[in-house]
Amino acid sequence: MSIIDDTRLRPAEPSRAVVFWNRYRRNRAALLGLVLFAVVVLMALTAGLVDPGDPLRRAGAPLTAPFVDMATPLGTDQLGRDILSGLFYGARISLLVGVVATLVAIAIGVVIGALAGYFGGWVDDVLMRITEAFQTIPNFVLLLTLVAILGSKIEWITLAIGIVSWTAPARMVRAEFMSLRNREFVDAARNLGVSNTSLIFREILPNALPPIIVYASVIMALSILLESALAFLGLGDPNYASWGNMIGQGRAVLRTAWYCAAIPGIAIVLTVLSFSLLGEGLNDALNPRQKQ
Amino acid sequence: MSQDRQDTAPILEIRDLKIALPEGSDRPFALDGLSLRVNPGEIVCMVGESGSGKSLSAGAVMRLLPEPHVYVADGSIHFEGDDLLAKSEAEMRGIRGNRISMIFQEPMTALNPQKTVGWQIDEVLKLHMPAKRAERRKHALDMLARVQIPDPESAYNAYPHQISGGQRQRVMIAMALALSPRLMIADEPTTALDVTTQLQILKLIRELQREDGAGILFITHDFGVVAEIADHVVVLRHGEVVEQGPAAQVLNDPRHPYTQALIASVPDLAPPAPKPLSDSPVVLKGTGLKKTFAARGGLLTGKRKAVTAVKDLSFALRRGETLGVVGESGSGKTTVSRLVTRLLEADSGAVELDGADLLACTPAQMRAMRKNIQMVFQDPMASLNPRKRVVDLIAQGPIVHGANPAEARENARELLELVELSPAAANRFPHEFSGGQRQRIGIARALALEPKVIVADEPVSALDVSVQAQVLKLLADLRDRMNLSLLFVTHDLRVAAQLCDSVIVMQKGEIVESGTAAEVFTNPQHPYTQTLMSSIPGRDWTPPVRNTDAA
């Protein structure tokens, strides 16, 4: 027994969170993404402290350039609204739209993809034809239609963005499920008498999550862009300061006061960039084998 | 003998080879001080368990290590007197495939599925042989004929998926031999093949090598194969050579305790003395089981040809007994294990467990019945959910069947001790265990429900032989102690001989022979069973009398 003993345990490994963080921080760009993301969250959280009033009220002379008046450090737009405070309150809207729309898209996608991938057969056929029907309509056109029907309240816009973005995650979840459902551990659990619902959500789904989490960051970035695009076309919710709204209104004075559109534009670029980098870092940390 | 060995000029001589692993690996050197020589006309077998560094040594000779992470740190490799380590990459390209060739384990992945067999052999010839197209074609056809492929002309034009696994391996050998290399490196060339094919391939390698007088470095984990083919044996453990010498000496009179333990782990072919025929009640009974796989066609493609996996299978398993289901790949033995547990739905037939027909149960009834019939799976990597802790894996069954979660977890810890694992294992995840340990966890999970029958589908085929012996011993132990009935599916006749009371032999979905293990193994009746028995590698070699405490 002493020569070849198989029952002795290897030394314990560090916990999953530690391993995850060690892998994540190896990617410098991902760390930058994390910092940018933290800045946006911080902006959203401190908006009320930076400017306790309504960001849409008049705060100074219209079209003040940045760094001229200390009361409005980043200048004002053509209605005299403070761009800095718009930026902070806009972060709230962007994050809200990004997170909620992503949750909606992922929830629909997971349910449809999981059912299609797990059961296969006619369930798969029906669900995938529906998915394809959605995929054949260009995202943005569908979004415009939905907003036209539902109206441009921020809640409806968010929901509509979620509804137009679920097809890609659904296909992804389906592919993951199709490969995972034939793995022996699923048979093993079924053999213990585990029900289909538990098999789907407790056995397979946790194993299918890493690529979904990574893709969620992409959807989040896309949702923010979609919301901005809607606002740019004047279909955003006019009751909230959003970066898209600011660009849309700044467009009218682009030649004389470029900063009205450029400053929120930079904010969008950096936020979307942060999600992309975050997603890449997550991918490295969650699917370490893919890169080697 | 060993004096003669030293006198001839070796084809390959490796001295004090050290291969460094990247920092943070479990040991600094994959190979630490490997010395060996391969003489002309000699087959040198390198034996070791997984992780012993045997495949990396082949990579070092071919200069195909994944540098810079893994590199030769010290030592020398001389091929026909030339220092291989000093060669440039361009010089190595001239040597690889031409003077040193390689045969891989898995012929399906080593051949390009997009190209015909002929194209792939021609590619090798084009690189190293200045000859016209027609001449190369003739040479390739000659090679295919030499490796005894039935119809070389049609094999030449076939794609890899159109020929059988054994034929693919023959093609690999034809490619390796095409340019009459001086040295062939065969990395587990028969591991992926069935026994009957394996024997043919081993014989072929032996014959061809006798004709050409080339040297062969043969890497394997299987002592049966060693007994079949080796002239000289090198035993590796954790990258160190523990023993080397002539095959007869290492096999029959091993010196090092590790070699002794390894050889003692090889299951004996002779079945243990038969137990008196028991008259205990039948627990599990299959009648007229049938399963056909119909490939589902698309909307426009229509139905494709159906494949019959199991036709009209009947068996009976008595309490406390082990029934072995033996057969080669494609015989339908795995399908049997899944039909019985209803992981696959049978087309017709009945499976009675204590008189109740499982196949007639509704899904809800079946879920409740499952606690009586549990399964141990083949692949210990794949059969444990990687996201669950061991204690939850084991306790899952009882909890599903209504046990108090806290109690079930407590029981799970006790079960870990029963399968000889430390209770500290309970809070870990499956990836932190070795293959054998994972299989023990799988057994504990099956036992947690206190089943009447355990279906084991190739439970040890993914394990190293020493580990295999320990897991088998544990299974046999538990079976005797808990009066379990075991349906044991395996392709390995040695394993079946050791563990089973009775055996059914399957070929192409049908039972060709059944009886007690002693009968079937000592006096097989059906020609197919006879072929199987005579194909077991090393069947003429009986492992030396073992020190009982070694394994």
Tab-separated table of C-alpha atoms in Angstrom, chain B residues 56-400:
chain	number	residue	atom	x	y	z
B	56	LEU	CA	7.306	13.749	-22.869
B	57	SER	CA	10.387	11.644	-23.503
B	58	ALA	CA	9.000	10.853	-26.962
B	59	GLY	CA	8.465	14.581	-27.471
B	60	ALA	CA	12.070	15.241	-26.450
B	61	VAL	CA	13.453	12.749	-28.981
B	62	MET	CA	11.345	14.264	-31.748
B	63	ARG	CA	12.260	17.738	-30.436
B	64	LEU	CA	8.575	18.514	-30.203
B	65	LEU	CA	8.363	19.674	-26.598
B	66	PRO	CA	6.050	22.628	-25.889
B	67	GLU	CA	9.017	24.967	-25.492
B	68	PRO	CA	9.852	27.301	-23.845
B	69	HIS	CA	7.677	26.167	-20.901
B	70	VAL	CA	8.887	22.593	-21.052
B	71	TYR	CA	12.454	22.108	-22.193
B	72	VAL	CA	15.433	19.789	-21.987
B	73	ALA	CA	17.437	21.033	-19.041
B	74	ASP	CA	20.261	18.538	-19.127
B	75	GLY	CA	21.480	15.309	-20.699
B	76	SER	CA	21.948	14.155	-24.259
B	77	ILE	CA	20.006	12.365	-26.972
B	78	HIS	CA	22.087	10.646	-29.644
B	79	PHE	CA	20.463	9.197	-32.732
B	80	GLU	CA	22.822	6.965	-34.698
B	81	GLY	CA	25.698	8.828	-33.084
B	82	ASP	CA	24.395	12.325	-33.914
B	83	ASP	CA	23.473	14.699	-31.132
B	84	LEU	CA	19.792	15.479	-31.723
B	85	LEU	CA	19.744	18.330	-29.244
B	86	ALA	CA	22.358	20.203	-31.296
B	87	LYS	CA	20.373	19.982	-34.543
B	88	SER	CA	18.743	23.034	-36.049
B	89	GLU	CA	15.013	23.057	-36.651
B	90	ALA	CA	15.576	22.584	-40.409
B	91	GLU	CA	17.796	19.553	-39.802
B	92	MET	CA	15.188	18.097	-37.459
B	93	ARG	CA	12.530	18.461	-40.153
B	94	GLY	CA	14.691	16.311	-42.402
B	95	ILE	CA	14.901	13.656	-39.696
B	96	ARG	CA	11.302	13.609	-38.487
B	97	GLY	CA	9.076	11.308	-40.496
B	98	ASN	CA	12.071	10.205	-42.499
B	99	ARG	CA	14.549	8.578	-40.142
B	100	ILE	CA	12.531	8.784	-36.947
B	101	SER	CA	8.805	8.293	-37.247
B	102	MET	CA	5.969	8.191	-34.810
B	103	ILE	CA	2.751	6.260	-34.291
B	104	PHE	CA	0.159	7.963	-32.150
B	105	GLN	CA	-2.454	6.664	-29.763
B	106	GLU	CA	-5.595	7.914	-31.419
B	107	PRO	CA	-5.543	7.292	-35.178
B	108	MET	CA	-8.775	9.212	-35.683
B	109	THR	CA	-7.286	12.478	-34.450
B	110	ALA	CA	-3.794	11.860	-35.814
B	111	LEU	CA	-5.179	11.613	-39.345
B	112	ASN	CA	-6.612	14.664	-41.055
B	113	PRO	CA	-10.332	13.989	-41.561
B	114	GLN	CA	-10.453	16.270	-44.607
B	115	LYS	CA	-7.916	14.392	-46.721
B	116	THR	CA	-7.858	10.918	-48.183
B	117	VAL	CA	-5.544	8.289	-46.759
B	118	GLY	CA	-3.545	8.270	-49.978
B	119	TRP	CA	-3.067	12.032	-49.904
B	120	GLN	CA	-1.736	11.855	-46.361
B	121	ILE	CA	0.748	9.097	-47.081
B	122	ASP	CA	1.817	10.953	-50.204
B	123	GLU	CA	2.435	14.068	-48.149
B	124	VAL	CA	5.061	12.235	-46.108
B	125	LEU	CA	6.665	10.815	-49.244
B	126	LYS	CA	6.672	14.165	-51.034
B	127	LEU	CA	8.664	15.732	-48.236
B	128	HIS	CA	11.422	13.173	-48.091
B	129	MET	CA	11.468	11.177	-51.331
B	130	PRO	CA	12.547	12.697	-54.644
B	131	ALA	CA	10.276	10.648	-56.892
B	132	LYS	CA	7.544	11.104	-59.447
B	133	ARG	CA	3.907	11.125	-58.507
B	134	ALA	CA	3.208	7.718	-60.030
B	135	GLU	CA	6.168	6.160	-58.237
B	136	ARG	CA	5.096	7.626	-54.913
B	137	ARG	CA	1.621	6.266	-55.453
B	138	LYS	CA	2.997	2.823	-56.139
B	139	HIS	CA	5.162	3.011	-53.032
B	140	ALA	CA	2.173	4.096	-50.918
B	141	LEU	CA	0.092	1.217	-52.240
B	142	ASP	CA	2.937	-1.184	-51.461
B	143	MET	CA	3.071	0.148	-47.918
B	144	LEU	CA	-0.677	-0.285	-47.466
B	145	ALA	CA	-0.350	-3.838	-48.717
B	146	ARG	CA	2.528	-4.403	-46.303
B	147	VAL	CA	0.431	-3.426	-43.306
B	148	GLN	CA	-2.126	-5.953	-44.536
B	149	ILE	CA	-4.972	-3.656	-45.411
B	150	PRO	CA	-7.410	-5.853	-47.375
B	151	ASP	CA	-7.925	-3.627	-50.412
B	152	PRO	CA	-5.047	-1.090	-50.661
B	153	GLU	CA	-6.445	0.546	-53.773
B	154	SER	CA	-9.751	1.491	-52.148
B	155	ALA	CA	-8.113	2.355	-48.815
B	156	TYR	CA	-5.831	4.739	-50.695
B	157	ASN	CA	-8.840	6.694	-51.896
B	158	ALA	CA	-10.817	6.462	-48.640
B	159	TYR	CA	-11.239	9.181	-46.044
B	160	PRO	CA	-10.234	8.296	-42.477
B	161	HIS	CA	-13.848	7.997	-41.253
B	162	GLN	CA	-14.620	5.451	-43.968
B	163	ILE	CA	-12.266	2.806	-42.597
B	164	SER	CA	-12.305	1.029	-39.229
B	165	GLY	CA	-10.238	1.983	-36.190
B	166	GLY	CA	-7.854	-0.911	-36.674
B	167	GLN	CA	-7.358	-0.022	-40.314
B	168	ARG	CA	-6.716	3.601	-39.398
B	169	GLN	CA	-3.969	2.454	-37.076
B	170	ARG	CA	-2.587	0.321	-39.909
B	171	VAL	CA	-2.559	3.426	-42.095
B	172	MET	CA	-0.654	5.281	-39.364
B	173	ILE	CA	1.863	2.466	-39.290
B	174	ALA	CA	2.134	2.502	-43.069
B	175	MET	CA	2.887	6.223	-42.895
B	176	ALA	CA	5.437	5.678	-40.159
B	177	LEU	CA	7.129	2.913	-42.138
B	178	ALA	CA	6.885	4.546	-45.541
B	179	LEU	CA	10.450	5.798	-45.558
B	180	SER	CA	12.019	2.846	-43.706
B	181	PRO	CA	12.935	4.836	-40.622
B	182	ARG	CA	15.689	3.662	-38.325
B	183	LEU	CA	13.672	4.450	-35.228
B	184	MET	CA	9.951	4.319	-34.599
B	185	ILE	CA	8.345	5.836	-31.552
B	186	ALA	CA	4.980	4.302	-30.765
B	187	ASP	CA	3.036	6.209	-28.119
B	188	GLU	CA	0.343	3.862	-26.767
B	189	PRO	CA	-0.481	2.751	-30.322
B	190	THR	CA	-3.042	0.133	-29.331
B	191	THR	CA	-4.683	1.700	-26.282
B	192	ALA	CA	-7.679	2.973	-28.245
B	193	LEU	CA	-8.261	-0.366	-29.975
B	194	ASP	CA	-10.269	-3.450	-29.108
B	195	VAL	CA	-8.341	-6.480	-27.889
B	196	THR	CA	-8.714	-8.498	-31.063
B	197	THR	CA	-7.512	-5.561	-33.187
B	198	GLN	CA	-4.812	-4.768	-30.648
B	199	LEU	CA	-3.276	-8.191	-30.981
B	200	GLN	CA	-3.224	-7.948	-34.760
B	201	ILE	CA	-1.559	-4.543	-34.645
B	202	LEU	CA	1.031	-5.690	-32.117
B	203	LYS	CA	1.866	-8.690	-34.288
B	204	LEU	CA	2.110	-6.445	-37.318
B	205	ILE	CA	4.492	-4.033	-35.604
B	206	ARG	CA	6.605	-6.972	-34.487
B	207	GLU	CA	6.784	-8.538	-37.961
B	208	LEU	CA	7.539	-5.339	-39.830
B	209	GLN	CA	10.216	-4.404	-37.387
B	210	ARG	CA	11.880	-7.823	-37.765
B	211	GLU	CA	11.981	-7.302	-41.526
B	212	ASP	CA	13.413	-3.785	-41.354
B	213	GLY	CA	15.666	-4.145	-38.347
B	214	ALA	CA	14.580	-0.758	-37.044
B	215	GLY	CA	14.514	0.098	-33.378
B	216	ILE	CA	11.218	0.797	-31.645
B	217	LEU	CA	10.620	2.858	-28.565
B	218	PHE	CA	7.236	1.649	-27.413
B	219	ILE	CA	5.377	3.640	-24.792
B	220	THR	CA	2.600	1.888	-22.895
B	221	HIS	CA	0.912	1.575	-19.540
B	222	ASP	CA	-0.207	-2.012	-20.094
B	223	PHE	CA	1.938	-4.848	-18.778
B	224	GLY	CA	0.020	-7.288	-20.954
B	225	VAL	CA	1.237	-5.411	-24.027
B	226	VAL	CA	4.757	-5.340	-22.605
B	227	ALA	CA	4.681	-9.104	-22.173
B	228	GLU	CA	3.479	-9.424	-25.741
B	229	ILE	CA	6.054	-7.311	-27.490
B	230	ALA	CA	9.000	-6.032	-25.436
B	231	ASP	CA	12.651	-7.040	-25.640
B	232	HIS	CA	13.769	-4.571	-23.055
B	233	VAL	CA	11.708	-2.748	-20.437
B	234	VAL	CA	12.161	0.623	-18.748
B	235	VAL	CA	9.867	1.349	-15.818
B	236	LEU	CA	9.220	5.010	-15.075
B	237	ARG	CA	7.713	6.554	-12.000
B	238	HIS	CA	7.307	10.294	-11.453
B	239	GLY	CA	9.900	10.917	-14.160
B	240	GLU	CA	12.529	8.628	-12.671
B	241	VAL	CA	13.631	5.268	-13.952
B	242	VAL	CA	13.010	2.789	-11.178
B	243	GLU	CA	14.069	-0.294	-13.033
B	244	GLN	CA	15.234	-1.409	-16.442
B	245	GLY	CA	16.312	-4.684	-17.908
B	246	PRO	CA	15.448	-7.471	-20.320
B	247	ALA	CA	11.727	-8.088	-20.611
B	248	ALA	CA	11.807	-11.590	-19.155
B	249	GLN	CA	13.637	-10.424	-16.081
B	250	VAL	CA	11.527	-7.344	-15.341
B	251	LEU	CA	8.273	-9.199	-15.936
B	252	ASN	CA	9.043	-12.347	-14.031
B	253	ASP	CA	11.535	-11.203	-11.456
B	254	PRO	CA	10.999	-7.497	-10.780
B	255	ARG	CA	13.516	-6.040	-8.345
B	256	HIS	CA	12.120	-2.658	-7.403
B	257	PRO	CA	9.149	-2.621	-5.027
B	258	TYR	CA	7.271	-0.243	-7.344
B	259	THR	CA	7.599	-2.589	-10.304
B	260	GLN	CA	6.557	-5.442	-8.045
B	261	ALA	CA	3.488	-3.541	-6.905
B	262	LEU	CA	2.604	-2.547	-10.470
B	263	ILE	CA	2.890	-6.099	-11.737
B	264	ALA	CA	0.946	-7.377	-8.763
B	265	SER	CA	-1.856	-4.987	-9.751
B	266	VAL	CA	-2.286	-6.670	-13.124
B	267	PRO	CA	-5.365	-8.806	-12.685
B	268	ASP	CA	-4.767	-12.506	-13.078
B	269	LEU	CA	-6.468	-14.122	-16.037
B	270	ALA	CA	-7.444	-17.258	-14.188
B	271	PRO	CA	-10.742	-16.636	-12.422
B	272	PRO	CA	-10.792	-17.295	-8.699
B	273	ALA	CA	-12.252	-20.598	-7.578
B	274	PRO	CA	-15.949	-20.561	-8.441
B	275	LYS	CA	-18.314	-20.000	-5.585
B	276	PRO	CA	-20.902	-22.703	-5.131
B	277	LEU	CA	-23.806	-21.965	-7.426
B	278	SER	CA	-26.049	-19.807	-5.357
B	279	ASP	CA	-29.789	-20.170	-5.189
B	280	SER	CA	-30.371	-16.691	-3.825
B	281	PRO	CA	-33.328	-14.927	-5.389
B	282	VAL	CA	-32.995	-13.078	-8.682
B	283	VAL	CA	-32.937	-9.294	-8.030
B	284	LEU	CA	-32.603	-7.974	-11.503
B	285	LYS	CA	-33.949	-9.667	-14.551
B	286	GLY	CA	-33.969	-8.456	-18.137
B	287	THR	CA	-36.201	-10.077	-20.731
B	288	GLY	CA	-36.196	-9.509	-24.461
B	289	LEU	CA	-34.563	-6.080	-24.326
B	290	LYS	CA	-34.252	-4.352	-27.647
B	291	LYS	CA	-32.920	-0.958	-28.638
B	292	THR	CA	-32.568	0.607	-32.059
B	293	PHE	CA	-31.068	4.027	-32.573
B	294	ALA	CA	-32.955	5.824	-35.316
B	295	ALA	CA	-31.065	8.852	-36.508
B	296	ARG	CA	-33.514	11.742	-36.612
B	297	GLY	CA	-33.702	13.277	-40.050
B	298	GLY	CA	-34.150	16.999	-40.664
B	299	LEU	CA	-37.197	18.581	-42.260
B	300	LEU	CA	-36.135	17.764	-45.797
B	301	THR	CA	-33.583	14.979	-45.416
B	302	GLY	CA	-35.955	12.219	-44.346
B	303	LYS	CA	-35.129	9.258	-42.107
B	304	ARG	CA	-31.656	7.853	-42.031
B	305	LYS	CA	-30.638	4.263	-41.470
B	306	ALA	CA	-31.364	2.926	-38.012
B	307	VAL	CA	-28.684	1.142	-35.985
B	308	THR	CA	-29.596	-1.796	-33.790
B	309	ALA	CA	-27.570	-1.567	-30.593
B	310	VAL	CA	-29.165	-4.379	-28.609
B	311	LYS	CA	-31.410	-7.078	-29.946
B	312	ASP	CA	-33.316	-9.514	-27.769
B	313	LEU	CA	-31.214	-9.501	-24.636
B	314	SER	CA	-32.166	-11.448	-21.528
B	315	PHE	CA	-30.245	-11.976	-18.308
B	316	ALA	CA	-30.740	-12.622	-14.617
B	317	LEU	CA	-28.730	-11.267	-11.709
B	318	ARG	CA	-28.954	-12.993	-8.310
B	319	ARG	CA	-28.577	-11.236	-4.998
B	320	GLY	CA	-24.974	-10.879	-3.885
B	321	GLU	CA	-23.626	-11.878	-7.257
B	322	THR	CA	-21.721	-10.087	-9.964
B	323	LEU	CA	-22.771	-10.464	-13.553
B	324	GLY	CA	-20.187	-9.331	-16.075
B	325	VAL	CA	-21.246	-7.960	-19.441
B	326	VAL	CA	-18.211	-8.338	-21.675
B	327	GLY	CA	-17.701	-7.240	-25.238
B	328	GLU	CA	-15.748	-5.050	-27.611
B	329	SER	CA	-16.708	-1.528	-28.606
B	330	GLY	CA	-19.931	-1.514	-30.583
B	331	SER	CA	-21.154	-4.711	-28.967
B	332	GLY	CA	-23.931	-2.821	-27.199
B	333	LYS	CA	-22.704	-3.431	-23.666
B	334	THR	CA	-22.910	0.212	-22.601
B	335	THR	CA	-26.400	0.421	-24.080
B	336	VAL	CA	-27.360	-2.457	-21.806
B	337	SER	CA	-26.264	-0.540	-18.719
B	338	ARG	CA	-28.346	2.458	-19.782
B	339	LEU	CA	-31.419	0.431	-20.692
B	340	VAL	CA	-31.410	-1.279	-17.327
B	341	THR	CA	-31.231	2.044	-15.472
B	342	ARG	CA	-33.639	3.603	-17.943
B	343	LEU	CA	-31.278	6.384	-18.878
B	344	LEU	CA	-32.186	5.170	-22.349
B	345	GLU	CA	-35.664	3.973	-23.188
B	346	ALA	CA	-35.765	0.431	-24.540
B	347	ASP	CA	-37.878	-0.267	-27.616
B	348	SER	CA	-39.306	-3.406	-26.095
B	349	GLY	CA	-38.666	-5.866	-23.300
B	350	ALA	CA	-38.828	-5.720	-19.530
B	351	VAL	CA	-36.429	-5.054	-16.670
B	352	GLU	CA	-37.704	-6.501	-13.429
B	353	LEU	CA	-36.264	-5.313	-10.157
B	354	ASP	CA	-37.565	-7.515	-7.370
B	355	GLY	CA	-40.525	-8.352	-9.560
B	356	ALA	CA	-41.494	-4.791	-10.499
B	357	ASP	CA	-41.076	-3.861	-14.154
B	358	LEU	CA	-39.004	-0.684	-14.337
B	359	LEU	CA	-39.777	-0.069	-17.975
B	360	ALA	CA	-43.515	0.100	-17.247
B	361	CYS	CA	-43.151	2.770	-14.537
B	362	THR	CA	-44.381	6.316	-15.078
B	363	PRO	CA	-41.634	8.961	-14.862
B	364	ALA	CA	-42.635	9.809	-11.286
B	365	GLN	CA	-42.701	6.159	-10.197
B	366	MET	CA	-39.372	5.646	-11.907
B	367	ARG	CA	-37.791	8.523	-9.988
B	368	ALA	CA	-38.839	6.832	-6.777
B	369	MET	CA	-37.597	3.425	-7.965
B	370	ARG	CA	-34.184	4.765	-8.860
B	371	LYS	CA	-32.936	4.502	-5.325
B	372	ASN	CA	-32.929	0.735	-5.711
B	373	ILE	CA	-30.704	0.670	-8.750
B	374	GLN	CA	-27.661	2.901	-8.773
B	375	MET	CA	-24.854	3.378	-11.201
B	376	VAL	CA	-21.102	3.907	-11.185
B	377	PHE	CA	-19.977	5.624	-14.355
B	378	GLN	CA	-17.016	5.181	-16.623
B	379	ASP	CA	-15.393	8.567	-16.627
B	380	PRO	CA	-14.662	9.876	-13.142
B	381	MET	CA	-13.886	13.290	-14.647
B	382	ALA	CA	-17.251	13.676	-16.307
B	383	SER	CA	-19.567	11.920	-13.894
B	384	LEU	CA	-19.188	14.328	-10.971
B	385	ASN	CA	-20.702	17.783	-11.337
B	386	PRO	CA	-17.644	20.076	-11.224
B	387	ARG	CA	-19.560	22.819	-9.405
B	388	LYS	CA	-20.620	20.781	-6.393
B	389	ARG	CA	-18.775	19.900	-3.238
B	390	VAL	CA	-18.181	16.225	-2.608
B	391	VAL	CA	-20.469	16.104	0.410
B	392	ASP	CA	-23.321	17.562	-1.631
B	393	LEU	CA	-22.668	15.159	-4.464
B	394	ILE	CA	-22.970	12.169	-2.179
B	395	ALA	CA	-25.881	13.514	-0.164
B	396	GLN	CA	-27.839	14.564	-3.237
B	397	GLY	CA	-29.546	11.206	-3.782
B	398	PRO	CA	-30.879	10.778	-0.243
B	399	ILE	CA	-32.016	14.419	-0.164
B	400	VAL	CA	-33.918	13.972	-3.433
